[in-house]
XYZ file of C-alpha atoms in Angstrom:
525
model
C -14.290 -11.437 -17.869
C -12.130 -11.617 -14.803
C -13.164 -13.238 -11.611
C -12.998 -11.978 -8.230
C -11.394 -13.182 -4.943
C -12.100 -10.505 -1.976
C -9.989 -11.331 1.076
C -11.651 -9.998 4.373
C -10.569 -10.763 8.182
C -11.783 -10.435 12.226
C -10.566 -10.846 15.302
C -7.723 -8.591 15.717
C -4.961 -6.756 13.224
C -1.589 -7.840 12.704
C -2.704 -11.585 11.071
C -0.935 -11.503 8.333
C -3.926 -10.773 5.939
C -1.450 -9.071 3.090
C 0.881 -12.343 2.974
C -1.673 -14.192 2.813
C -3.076 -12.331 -0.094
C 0.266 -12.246 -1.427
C 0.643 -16.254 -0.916
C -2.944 -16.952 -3.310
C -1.618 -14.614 -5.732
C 1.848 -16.465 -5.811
C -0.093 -20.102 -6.135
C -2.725 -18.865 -9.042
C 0.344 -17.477 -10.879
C 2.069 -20.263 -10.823
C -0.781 -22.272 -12.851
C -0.358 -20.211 -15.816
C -3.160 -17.163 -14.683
C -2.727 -13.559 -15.144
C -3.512 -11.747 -12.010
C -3.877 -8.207 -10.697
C -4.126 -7.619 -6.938
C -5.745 -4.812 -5.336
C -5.427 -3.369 -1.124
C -8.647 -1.520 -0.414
C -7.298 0.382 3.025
C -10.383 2.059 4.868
C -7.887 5.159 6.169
C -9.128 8.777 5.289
C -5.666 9.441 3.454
C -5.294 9.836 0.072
C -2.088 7.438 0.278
C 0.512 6.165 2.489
C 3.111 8.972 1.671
C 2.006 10.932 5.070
C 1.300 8.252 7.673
C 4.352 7.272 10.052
C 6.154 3.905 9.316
C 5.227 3.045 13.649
C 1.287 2.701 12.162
C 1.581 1.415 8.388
C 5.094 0.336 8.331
C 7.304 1.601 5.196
C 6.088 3.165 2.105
C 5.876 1.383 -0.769
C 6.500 3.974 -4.012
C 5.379 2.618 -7.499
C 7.128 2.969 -10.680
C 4.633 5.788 -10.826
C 5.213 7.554 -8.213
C 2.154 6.536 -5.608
C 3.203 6.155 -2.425
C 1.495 3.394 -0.976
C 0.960 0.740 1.434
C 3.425 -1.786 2.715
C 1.416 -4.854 1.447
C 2.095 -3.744 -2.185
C 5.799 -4.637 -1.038
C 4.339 -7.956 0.013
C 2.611 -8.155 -3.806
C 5.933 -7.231 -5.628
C 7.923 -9.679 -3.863
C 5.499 -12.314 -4.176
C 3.866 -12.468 -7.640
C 5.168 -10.625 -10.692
C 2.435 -7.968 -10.811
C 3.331 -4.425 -11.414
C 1.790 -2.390 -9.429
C 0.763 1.384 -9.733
C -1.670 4.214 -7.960
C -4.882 1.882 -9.316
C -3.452 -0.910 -6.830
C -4.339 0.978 -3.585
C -7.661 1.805 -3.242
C -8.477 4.116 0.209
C -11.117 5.787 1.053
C -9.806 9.208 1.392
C -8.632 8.518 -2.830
C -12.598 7.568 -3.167
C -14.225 10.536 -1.234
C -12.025 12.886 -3.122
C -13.294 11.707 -6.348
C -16.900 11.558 -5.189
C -16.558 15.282 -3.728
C -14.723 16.816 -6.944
C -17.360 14.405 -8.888
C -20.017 16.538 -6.861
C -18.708 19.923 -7.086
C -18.641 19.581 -10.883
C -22.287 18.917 -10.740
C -21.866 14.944 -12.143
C -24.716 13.512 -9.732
C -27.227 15.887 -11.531
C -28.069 17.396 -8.332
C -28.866 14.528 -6.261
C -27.925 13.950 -2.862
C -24.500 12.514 -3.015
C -24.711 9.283 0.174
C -22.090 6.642 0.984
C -24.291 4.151 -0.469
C -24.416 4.231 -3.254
C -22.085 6.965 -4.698
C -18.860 5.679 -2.590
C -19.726 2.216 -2.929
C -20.285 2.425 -6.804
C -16.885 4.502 -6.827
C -14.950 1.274 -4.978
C -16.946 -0.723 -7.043
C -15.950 1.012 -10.452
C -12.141 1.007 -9.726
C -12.109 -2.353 -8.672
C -13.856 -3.908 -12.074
C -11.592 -1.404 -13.897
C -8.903 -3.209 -12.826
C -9.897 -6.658 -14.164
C -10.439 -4.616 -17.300
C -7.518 -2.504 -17.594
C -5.276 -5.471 -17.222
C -7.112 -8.230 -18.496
C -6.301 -10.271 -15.675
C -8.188 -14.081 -15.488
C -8.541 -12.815 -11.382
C -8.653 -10.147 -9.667
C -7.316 -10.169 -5.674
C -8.985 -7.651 -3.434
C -7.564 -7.343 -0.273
C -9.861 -4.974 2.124
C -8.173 -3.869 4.859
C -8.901 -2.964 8.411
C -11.085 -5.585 10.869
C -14.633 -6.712 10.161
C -16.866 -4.944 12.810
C -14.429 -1.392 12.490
C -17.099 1.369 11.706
C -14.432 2.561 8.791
C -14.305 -0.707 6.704
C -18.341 -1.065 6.078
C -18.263 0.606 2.372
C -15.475 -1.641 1.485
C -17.495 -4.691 3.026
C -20.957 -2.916 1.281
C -19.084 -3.353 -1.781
C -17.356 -6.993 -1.210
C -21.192 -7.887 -0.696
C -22.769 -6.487 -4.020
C -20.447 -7.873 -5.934
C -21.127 -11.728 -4.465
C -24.437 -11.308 -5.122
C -23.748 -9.759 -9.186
C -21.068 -12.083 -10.375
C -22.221 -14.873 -8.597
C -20.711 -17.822 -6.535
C -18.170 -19.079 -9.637
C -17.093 -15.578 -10.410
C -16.249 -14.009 -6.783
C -15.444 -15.759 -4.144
C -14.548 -14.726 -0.290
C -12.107 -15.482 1.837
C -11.962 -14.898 5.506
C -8.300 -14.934 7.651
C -9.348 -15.101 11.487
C -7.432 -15.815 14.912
C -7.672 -19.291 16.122
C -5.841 -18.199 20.185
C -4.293 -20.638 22.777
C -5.262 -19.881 25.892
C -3.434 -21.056 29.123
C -2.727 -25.247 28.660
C -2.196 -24.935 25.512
C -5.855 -25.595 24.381
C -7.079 -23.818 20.731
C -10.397 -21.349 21.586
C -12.663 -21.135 18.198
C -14.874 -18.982 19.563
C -13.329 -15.445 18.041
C -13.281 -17.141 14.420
C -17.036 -17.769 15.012
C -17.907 -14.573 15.993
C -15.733 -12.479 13.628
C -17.419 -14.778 11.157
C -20.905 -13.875 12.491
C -19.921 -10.192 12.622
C -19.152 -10.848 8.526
C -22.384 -12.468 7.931
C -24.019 -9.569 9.569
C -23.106 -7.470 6.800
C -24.258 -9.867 4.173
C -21.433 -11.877 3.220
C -21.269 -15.507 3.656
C -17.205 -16.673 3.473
C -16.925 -19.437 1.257
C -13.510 -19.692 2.777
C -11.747 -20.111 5.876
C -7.904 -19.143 6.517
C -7.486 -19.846 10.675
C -3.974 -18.321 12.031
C -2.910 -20.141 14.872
C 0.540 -21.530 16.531
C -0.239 -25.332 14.921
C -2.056 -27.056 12.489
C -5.457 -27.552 12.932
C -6.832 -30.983 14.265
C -10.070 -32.596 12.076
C -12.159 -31.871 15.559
C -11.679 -28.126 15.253
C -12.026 -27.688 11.538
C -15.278 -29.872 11.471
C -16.489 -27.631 14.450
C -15.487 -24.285 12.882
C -17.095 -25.422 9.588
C -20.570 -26.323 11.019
C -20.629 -23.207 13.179
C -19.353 -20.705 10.810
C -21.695 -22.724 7.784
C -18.545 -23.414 5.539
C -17.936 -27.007 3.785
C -15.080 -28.512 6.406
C -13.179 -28.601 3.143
C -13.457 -25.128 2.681
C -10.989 -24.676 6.263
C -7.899 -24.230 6.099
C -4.917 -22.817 8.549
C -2.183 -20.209 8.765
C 0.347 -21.579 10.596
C 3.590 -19.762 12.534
C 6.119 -20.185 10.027
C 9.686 -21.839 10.758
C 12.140 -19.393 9.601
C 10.811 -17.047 6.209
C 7.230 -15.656 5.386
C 7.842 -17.727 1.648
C 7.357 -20.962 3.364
C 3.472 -20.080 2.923
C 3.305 -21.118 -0.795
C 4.300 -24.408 0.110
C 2.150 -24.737 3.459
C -1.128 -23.593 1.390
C -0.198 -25.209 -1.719
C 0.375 -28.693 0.739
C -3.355 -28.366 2.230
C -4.867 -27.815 -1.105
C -5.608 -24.153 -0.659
C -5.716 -23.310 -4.303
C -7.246 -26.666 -5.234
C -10.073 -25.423 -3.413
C -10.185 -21.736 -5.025
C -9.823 -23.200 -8.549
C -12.368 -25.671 -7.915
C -14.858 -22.985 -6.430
C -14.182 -20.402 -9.408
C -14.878 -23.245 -12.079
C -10.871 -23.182 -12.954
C -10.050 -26.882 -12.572
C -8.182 -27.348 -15.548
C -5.507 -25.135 -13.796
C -2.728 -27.312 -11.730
C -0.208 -24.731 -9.688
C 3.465 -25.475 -9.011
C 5.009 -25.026 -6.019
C 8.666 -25.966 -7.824
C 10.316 -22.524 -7.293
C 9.232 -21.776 -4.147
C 10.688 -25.027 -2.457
C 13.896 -24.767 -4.508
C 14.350 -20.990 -2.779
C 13.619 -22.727 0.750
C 15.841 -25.494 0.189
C 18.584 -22.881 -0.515
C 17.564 -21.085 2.562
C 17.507 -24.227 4.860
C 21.081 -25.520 3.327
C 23.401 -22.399 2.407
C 27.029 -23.704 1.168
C 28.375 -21.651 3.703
C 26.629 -23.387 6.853
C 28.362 -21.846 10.113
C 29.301 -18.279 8.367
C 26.330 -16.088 8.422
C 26.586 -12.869 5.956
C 25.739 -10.333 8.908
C 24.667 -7.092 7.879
C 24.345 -4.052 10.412
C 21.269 -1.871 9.670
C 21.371 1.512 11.738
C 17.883 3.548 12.102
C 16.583 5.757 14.264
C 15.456 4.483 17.931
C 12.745 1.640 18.184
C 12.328 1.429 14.908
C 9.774 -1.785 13.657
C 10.728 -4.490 11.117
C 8.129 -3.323 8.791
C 9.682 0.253 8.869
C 12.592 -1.458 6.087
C 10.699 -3.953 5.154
C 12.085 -3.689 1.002
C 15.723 -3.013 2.265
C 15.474 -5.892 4.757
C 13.807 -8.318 2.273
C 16.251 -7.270 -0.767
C 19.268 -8.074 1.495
C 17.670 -11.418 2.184
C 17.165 -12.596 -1.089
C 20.411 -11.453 -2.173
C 22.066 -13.411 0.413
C 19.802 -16.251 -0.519
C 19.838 -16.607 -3.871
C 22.851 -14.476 -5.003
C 25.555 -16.208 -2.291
C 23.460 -19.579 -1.021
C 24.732 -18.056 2.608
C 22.752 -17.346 5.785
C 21.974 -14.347 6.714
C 21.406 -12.035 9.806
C 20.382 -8.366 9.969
C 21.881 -6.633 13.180
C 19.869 -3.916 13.793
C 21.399 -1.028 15.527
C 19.697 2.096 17.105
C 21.638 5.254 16.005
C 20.815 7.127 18.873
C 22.797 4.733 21.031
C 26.072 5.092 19.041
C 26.317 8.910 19.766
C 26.553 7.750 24.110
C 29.803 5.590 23.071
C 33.464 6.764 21.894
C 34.248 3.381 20.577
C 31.399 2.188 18.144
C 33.975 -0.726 16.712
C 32.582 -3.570 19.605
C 28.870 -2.848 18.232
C 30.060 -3.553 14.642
C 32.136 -6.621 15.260
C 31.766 -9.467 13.257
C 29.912 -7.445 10.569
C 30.252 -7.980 6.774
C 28.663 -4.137 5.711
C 26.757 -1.872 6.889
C 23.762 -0.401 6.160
C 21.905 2.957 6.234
C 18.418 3.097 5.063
C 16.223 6.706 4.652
C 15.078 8.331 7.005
C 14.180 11.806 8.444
C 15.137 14.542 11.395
C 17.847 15.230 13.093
C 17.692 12.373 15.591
C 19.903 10.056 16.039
C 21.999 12.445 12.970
C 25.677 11.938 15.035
C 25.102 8.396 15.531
C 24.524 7.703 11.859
C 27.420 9.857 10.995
C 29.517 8.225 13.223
C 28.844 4.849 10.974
C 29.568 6.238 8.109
C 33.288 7.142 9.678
C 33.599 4.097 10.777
C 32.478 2.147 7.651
C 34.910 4.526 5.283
C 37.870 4.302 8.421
C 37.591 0.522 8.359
C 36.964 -0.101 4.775
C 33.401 -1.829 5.371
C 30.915 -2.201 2.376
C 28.107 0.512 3.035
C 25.066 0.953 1.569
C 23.854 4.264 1.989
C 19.957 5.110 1.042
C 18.727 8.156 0.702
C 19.931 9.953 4.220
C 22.283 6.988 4.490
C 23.565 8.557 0.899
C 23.412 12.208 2.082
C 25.593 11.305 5.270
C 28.147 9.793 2.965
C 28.856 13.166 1.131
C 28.689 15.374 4.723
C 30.793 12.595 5.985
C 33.304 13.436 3.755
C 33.420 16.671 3.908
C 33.964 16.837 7.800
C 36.496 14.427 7.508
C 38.653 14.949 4.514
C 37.748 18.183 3.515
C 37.560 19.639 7.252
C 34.204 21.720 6.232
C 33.168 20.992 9.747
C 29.538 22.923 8.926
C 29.091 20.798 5.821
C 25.099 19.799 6.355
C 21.860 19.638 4.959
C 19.408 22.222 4.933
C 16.896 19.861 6.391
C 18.559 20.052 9.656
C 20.355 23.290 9.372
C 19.560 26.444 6.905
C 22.461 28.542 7.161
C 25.385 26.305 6.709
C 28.135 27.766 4.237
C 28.409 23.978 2.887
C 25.242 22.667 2.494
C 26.095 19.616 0.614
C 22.318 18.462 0.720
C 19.254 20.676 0.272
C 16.332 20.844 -1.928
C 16.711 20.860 -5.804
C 15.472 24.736 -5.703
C 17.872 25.589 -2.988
C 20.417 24.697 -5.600
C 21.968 26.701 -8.629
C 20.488 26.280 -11.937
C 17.970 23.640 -10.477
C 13.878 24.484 -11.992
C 11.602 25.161 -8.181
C 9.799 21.696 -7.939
C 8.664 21.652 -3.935
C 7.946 18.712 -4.007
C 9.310 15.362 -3.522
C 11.002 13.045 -6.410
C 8.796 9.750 -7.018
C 8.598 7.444 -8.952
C 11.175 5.332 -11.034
C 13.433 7.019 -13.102
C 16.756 6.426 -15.463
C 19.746 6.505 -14.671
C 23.138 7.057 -16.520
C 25.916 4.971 -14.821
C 29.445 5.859 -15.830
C 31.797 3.893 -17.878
C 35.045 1.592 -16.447
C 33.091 1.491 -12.941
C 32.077 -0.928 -10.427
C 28.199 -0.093 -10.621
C 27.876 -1.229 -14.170
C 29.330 -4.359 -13.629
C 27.194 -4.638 -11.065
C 23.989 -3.331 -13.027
C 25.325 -4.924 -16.477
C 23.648 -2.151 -18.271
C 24.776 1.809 -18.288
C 21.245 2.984 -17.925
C 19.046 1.413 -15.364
C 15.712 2.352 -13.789
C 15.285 3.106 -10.073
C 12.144 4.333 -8.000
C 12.978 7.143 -6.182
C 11.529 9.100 -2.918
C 13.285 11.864 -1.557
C 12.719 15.552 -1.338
C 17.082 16.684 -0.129
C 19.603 15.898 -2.936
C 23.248 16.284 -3.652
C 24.218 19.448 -4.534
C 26.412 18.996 -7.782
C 28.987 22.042 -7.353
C 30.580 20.127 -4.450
C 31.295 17.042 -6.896
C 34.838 18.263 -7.920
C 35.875 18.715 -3.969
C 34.621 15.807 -3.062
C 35.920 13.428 -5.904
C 39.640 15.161 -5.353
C 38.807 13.329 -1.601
C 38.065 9.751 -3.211
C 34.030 10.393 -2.959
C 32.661 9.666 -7.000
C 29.357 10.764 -8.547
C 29.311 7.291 -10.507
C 25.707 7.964 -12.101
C 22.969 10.668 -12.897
C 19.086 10.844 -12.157
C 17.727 12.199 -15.579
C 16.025 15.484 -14.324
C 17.147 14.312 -10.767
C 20.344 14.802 -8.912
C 23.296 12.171 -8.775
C 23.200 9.244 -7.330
C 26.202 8.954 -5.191
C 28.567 5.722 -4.567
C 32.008 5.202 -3.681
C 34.490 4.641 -6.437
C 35.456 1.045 -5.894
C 39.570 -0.456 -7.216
C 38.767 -2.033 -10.249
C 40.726 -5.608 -8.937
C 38.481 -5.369 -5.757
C 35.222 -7.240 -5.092
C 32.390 -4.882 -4.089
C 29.013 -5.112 -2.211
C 26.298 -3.485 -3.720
C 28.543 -0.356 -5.643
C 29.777 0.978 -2.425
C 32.870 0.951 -0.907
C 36.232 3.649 -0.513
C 38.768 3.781 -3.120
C 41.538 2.046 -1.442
C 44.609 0.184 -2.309
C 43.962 -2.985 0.177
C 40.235 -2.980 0.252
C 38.704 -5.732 2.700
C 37.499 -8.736 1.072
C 34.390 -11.073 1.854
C 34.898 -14.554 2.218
C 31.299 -15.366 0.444
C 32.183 -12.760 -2.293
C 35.255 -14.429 -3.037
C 33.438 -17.866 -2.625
C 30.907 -16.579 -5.532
């Protein structure tokens, strides 16, 4: 049977609850268990896929196709999970199950309440999980703030199943705010209250996980333990990090987090190893190339947040980490800005590529097009995603092939080149109306630069995106230098540059030129 770790928190948002979560997972893994991690989200959507990236931050899309919260980015990249729709629990997925359950006359007729047909609902899909995936523990992050009005089923739950499996086979674990106020002095009250607020509901937090600025002195912890009722053993803190969110493992691991987990779910005979983690940090704190950064530019749309390209961001990172030793700096650039300039080329100095992650509407559109000019122009490796693949095609067809209406139906309808519409826009293509998710395979062609880079013809991506290529422009645009170089199965092509075979590349994209520019860490590698 698989035990339970529920991960609550108070005070305020924004604490850092799913790295945290993330973080334990990482630690148990590395002592040998099989885990399977859970975000319980109290919003009234049946996913992510709808909610702006300002409020959730990116989507996260599943091999499956579920589109889902950004802490199941946090879960991929920190434990080797895989995830799918069962790992996302909200409320709106619950109340539609209830309500169909209802309709179809499954409560034989009685009267369907939060407690306990939603509760026993949460309750079901979060033991499935331990059973579906025979996993020795099973995470459960719930999301939202103790005390929010929207998070007490999830909380209902966390407490029934404390008091069923008992103290050895679920345990809680509550992330709080430790503040400094003005002087510099560390305020426990909001940890006691949130903690209070907790208890209020029935649930007792055999763990405490304190963010603040600094470690924790043996004053405050003994204080916080006798006032919130938790062993001072049992305290622990979340400290600002230095430089990268994977410094946690080592922190936690260093003040005998999951010592104290293991030893409270009966696991002793588990010892974790924090080996791989430090040997990534120690790469990160002394690349080979100290003094030359590997700058990347990122263009979005205005204002946009970190956690709006969060996956892009954190692939780029550990690619520059890992694959190259080097340091590494994301310049973010707001696309709107580029269309008030003529010359763009002072913005992008000192830039190694460029990169142009999805997004959607017209804003900000002649901004992002200018980059992609500028990139092909100057012989920059680009990146395109989604849009930023789109505006590669229209690019080129503006440019070389002087189509100067060449668009995409999202933006305009009646364009004689739409290069980009939806797959039932498009000749031959079956109606879907709907958007492409999920992972899916795809063919990469022989004698090119993307299978050496993939080292396999047929590779798996996860896909989100509703506007493809149109594939009747292919010949025009290949007779400009712009190659198809591999096909979604039942999808549209994935589009990338044809790269000089004697030319190093960064990440399949580039213009087929005869003196590409070179990259001192490629050539380094």
């Amino acid at each position: 049977m698989s035990k339970f770790i529920l991960v609550t928190s108070g005070v305020c948002s924004g604490l850092g609850k799913g790295v945290a979560t993330a973080t334990i997972g990482s630690l148990l893994e590395s002592g040998g268990l099989k885990i399977a991690m859970i975000k319980c989200d109290p919003y009234i959507n049946i996913d992510a896929g709808t909610i702006s990236p300002y409020q959730q931050g990116e989507v996260f899309v599943t091999e499956d196709g579920a589109e889902t919260d950004s802490d199941l980015g946090n879960y991929a990249r920190f434990t080797s999970v895989k995830l799918n729709t069962d790992n996302l629990i909200t409320i709106g997925k619950v109340y539609d199950c209830v309500i169909r359950n209802e309709r179809a006359g499954r409560y034989n007729g009685r009267t369907v309440q939060v407690i306990p047909h939603i509760t026993d609902e949460i309750k079901r899909r979060i033991m499935a999980m331990g059973a579906k995936t025979g996993a020795d523990v099973v995470i459960v992050e719930i999301g939202g703030t103790v005390g929010d009005i929207e998070s007490i089923p999830f909380l209902e739950v966390a407490r029934q199943l404390a008091r069923e499996l008992g103290k050895t086979n679920c345990l809680t674990i509550h992330l709080t705010l430790i503040p400094t106020i003005i002087g510099g002095e560390l305020k426990t009250k909001p940890t006691q209250q949130s903690v209070k607020k907790l208890q209020e509901t029935g649930i007792q937090p055999d763990i405490l996980l304190c963010r603040c600025d600094r470690m924790l002195d043996e004053n405050n912890r003994q204080k916080i333990a006798m006032f919130c009722n938790v062993g001072k053993g049992s305290v622990f803190t979340s400290t600002d990090i230095d430089k990268s969110v994977y410094e946690l493992p080592i922190l936690f691991h260093e003040q005998g987090i999951d010592a104290k987990i293991l030893e409270k779910l009966k696991l002793n005979e588990i010892k974790t190893n924090v080996i791989g983690w430090k040997s990534f940090i120690q790469k990160l704190n002394s690349p080979i190339s100290r003094g030359r950064k590997l700058a990347i530019a990122m263009v979005g749309k205005k204002d946009y947040l970190d956690d709006c390209f969060k996956s892009v961001r954190e692939s780029l990172f550990h690619a520059a980490v890992t694959g190259f030793n080097a340091e590494f700096e994301i310049k973010k650039i707001d696309a709107e800005s580029l269309e008030e300039t003529n010359d763009i080329s002072p913005i992008f100095a000192g830039i190694d590529a460029i990169v142009i992650p999805g997004n959607y509407g017209q804003r900000g559109f002649l901004g992002l097009l200018q980059t992609v000019k500028y990139a092909r122009e100057n012989k920059i490796p680009f990146l395109g995603i989604d849009l930023g693949m789109q505006l590669m095609a229209i690019e080129t067809a503006r440019s070389l092939l002087q189509w100067k209406d060449a668009d995409s139906t999202e933006f305009i309808q009646n364009s004689a080149h739409a290069l980009i519409s939806l797959p039932e826009e498009q000749t031959g293509q079956l109606s879907s109306g709907i958007m492409k998710l999920g992972a899916s395979n795809v063919k990469i062609k022989e004698d090119s630069k993307l299978k050496e880079i993939y080292g396999a013809q047929i590779v798996s991506e996860r896909h989100r995106s509703k506007y493809t290529f149109d594939k009747k422009y292919a010949t025009a645009l290949e007779e400009k230098g712009l190659f198809t170089m591999g096909n979604w199965r039942s999808i549209s092509p994935r589009i990338s540059f044809k790269p000089v075979k004697t030319a190093p590349d960064f990440y399949g994209v580039h213009w087929r030129s005869p003196q590409p520019k070179k990259m001192n860490l490629m050539e380094e590698k």
